[in-house]
Amino acid sequence: MGEQPIYSTRAHVFQIDPNTKKNWVPTSKHAVTVSYFYDSTRNVYRIISLDGSKAIINSTITPNMTFTKTSQKFGQWADSRANTVYGLGFSSENHLQKFAEKFAEFKEAARLAKEKSQEKMELTSTPSQEFAAGDIQSPLTPESINGTDDERVTLEVTPNFEPRAEPSQNALPFSHSSTINKHWEAELAALKGNNAKLTAALLESTANVKQWKQQLAAYQEEAERLHKRVTELECVSGQTNVIKSQKTELNQTIEELECTLKEKEEELERLKEEVDNANQLQAQRDSLTQKLQETETRNKDLEAQLSELEQRLESSQEEQETFRNNLKTLLEILDGKIFELTELRDNLAKLIEGS
């Protein structure tokens, strides 16, 4: 169960300037993945986008939100909880239309889920519980979600959304070292992706822990009040059947609250385990980073050795060439001496024959 992605696309992400409320400020250097997530446990839809390990969009969809298309490739919506306005620039009009349709679909699903939740609360809650629930979560209005007319931005934004080419890496001098380097880089990239997802989930869980604690405290106070109410009803004489009926309803409410408390405690334990897993992944990433640095150092040493061997080979070739030239000169001198000796022998032979 838990939270799962149900639709993803790519877009350039912007946020409204908090000072001017008019200019767009880019939050991503290039197009990033923007996803719709659904939490089946809480029946909540969210829009999440990560730039590396940084969450640049974390917006919970409410029934009062509105997604507005301000141009053929640009759309925006206001999030009062985050106190900002998000803008998305798409590469085509079809991508914008698909994102807007999904927004409307999940907004309607959030509205239906809210209505069902309210109906359930009306059927199962006592008047005192309705008052407590009103203290915990105040109702939302269209103005609080989407802002006033002055805050709704309808700027025409046409930034350049062409994808940027990533720089190619220099090939390593040895194929074995290159294979090892690519292997560690792939593992490091996978760990970074997992760490980014866990970081986003951890940020969302941390934001909800405080609210859960407040709800738990409210449930505990309500449970104590109900226990006192049961005691008071038991002390009242007469109207036995009415008292028994009220006591049964109160006991059921107490059991439901205890089950809710137990679920929240289990959720907190699960979040602690996720934090521990995130720390372990961080340690693994640090280890892989160190191994990658060692591999790069070794590659540099091998490059230095190769350069030294090339210099030695060049020097040896020059020495061989010098030796050949000297040998050739010596052979020419020997040929001249042999020729001179041959002439001398011929002359001596002629002298001997003449005498």
PDB file of C-alpha atoms in Angstrom, residues 10-12 29-32 89-92 159-167:
ATOM      1  CA  ARG A  10       8.306  16.209 -17.830  1.00  0.00           C
ATOM      2  CA  ALA A  11       8.182  20.006 -17.602  1.00  0.00           C
ATOM      3  CA  HIS A  12      10.119  23.086 -16.554  1.00  0.00           C
ATOM      4  CA  LYS A  29      17.703  24.269 -14.649  1.00  0.00           C
ATOM      5  CA  HIS A  30      16.143  21.861 -17.145  1.00  0.00           C
ATOM      6  CA  ALA A  31      12.974  19.827 -17.635  1.00  0.00           C
ATOM      7  CA  VAL A  32      12.312  17.494 -14.669  1.00  0.00           C
ATOM      8  CA  GLY A  89       6.167  24.844 -18.918  1.00  0.00           C
ATOM      9  CA  PHE A  90       5.619  21.841 -21.218  1.00  0.00           C
ATOM     10  CA  SER A  91       7.286  20.881 -24.478  1.00  0.00           C
ATOM     11  CA  SER A  92       3.950  20.529 -26.302  1.00  0.00           C
ATOM     12  CA  PRO A 159      10.911  30.179 -21.910  1.00  0.00           C
ATOM     13  CA  ASN A 160      13.097  27.921 -23.986  1.00  0.00           C
ATOM     14  CA  PHE A 161      12.332  24.349 -23.016  1.00  0.00           C
ATOM     15  CA  GLU A 162      14.789  22.590 -25.323  1.00  0.00           C
ATOM     16  CA  PRO A 163      16.641  19.827 -23.450  1.00  0.00           C
ATOM     17  CA  ARG A 164      20.273  20.533 -22.732  1.00  0.00           C
ATOM     18  CA  ALA A 165      22.902  18.088 -23.921  1.00  0.00           C
ATOM     19  CA  GLU A 166      24.942  16.565 -21.172  1.00  0.00           C
ATOM     20  CA  PRO A 167      28.759  16.839 -21.610  1.00  0.00           C
TER      21      PRO A 167
END
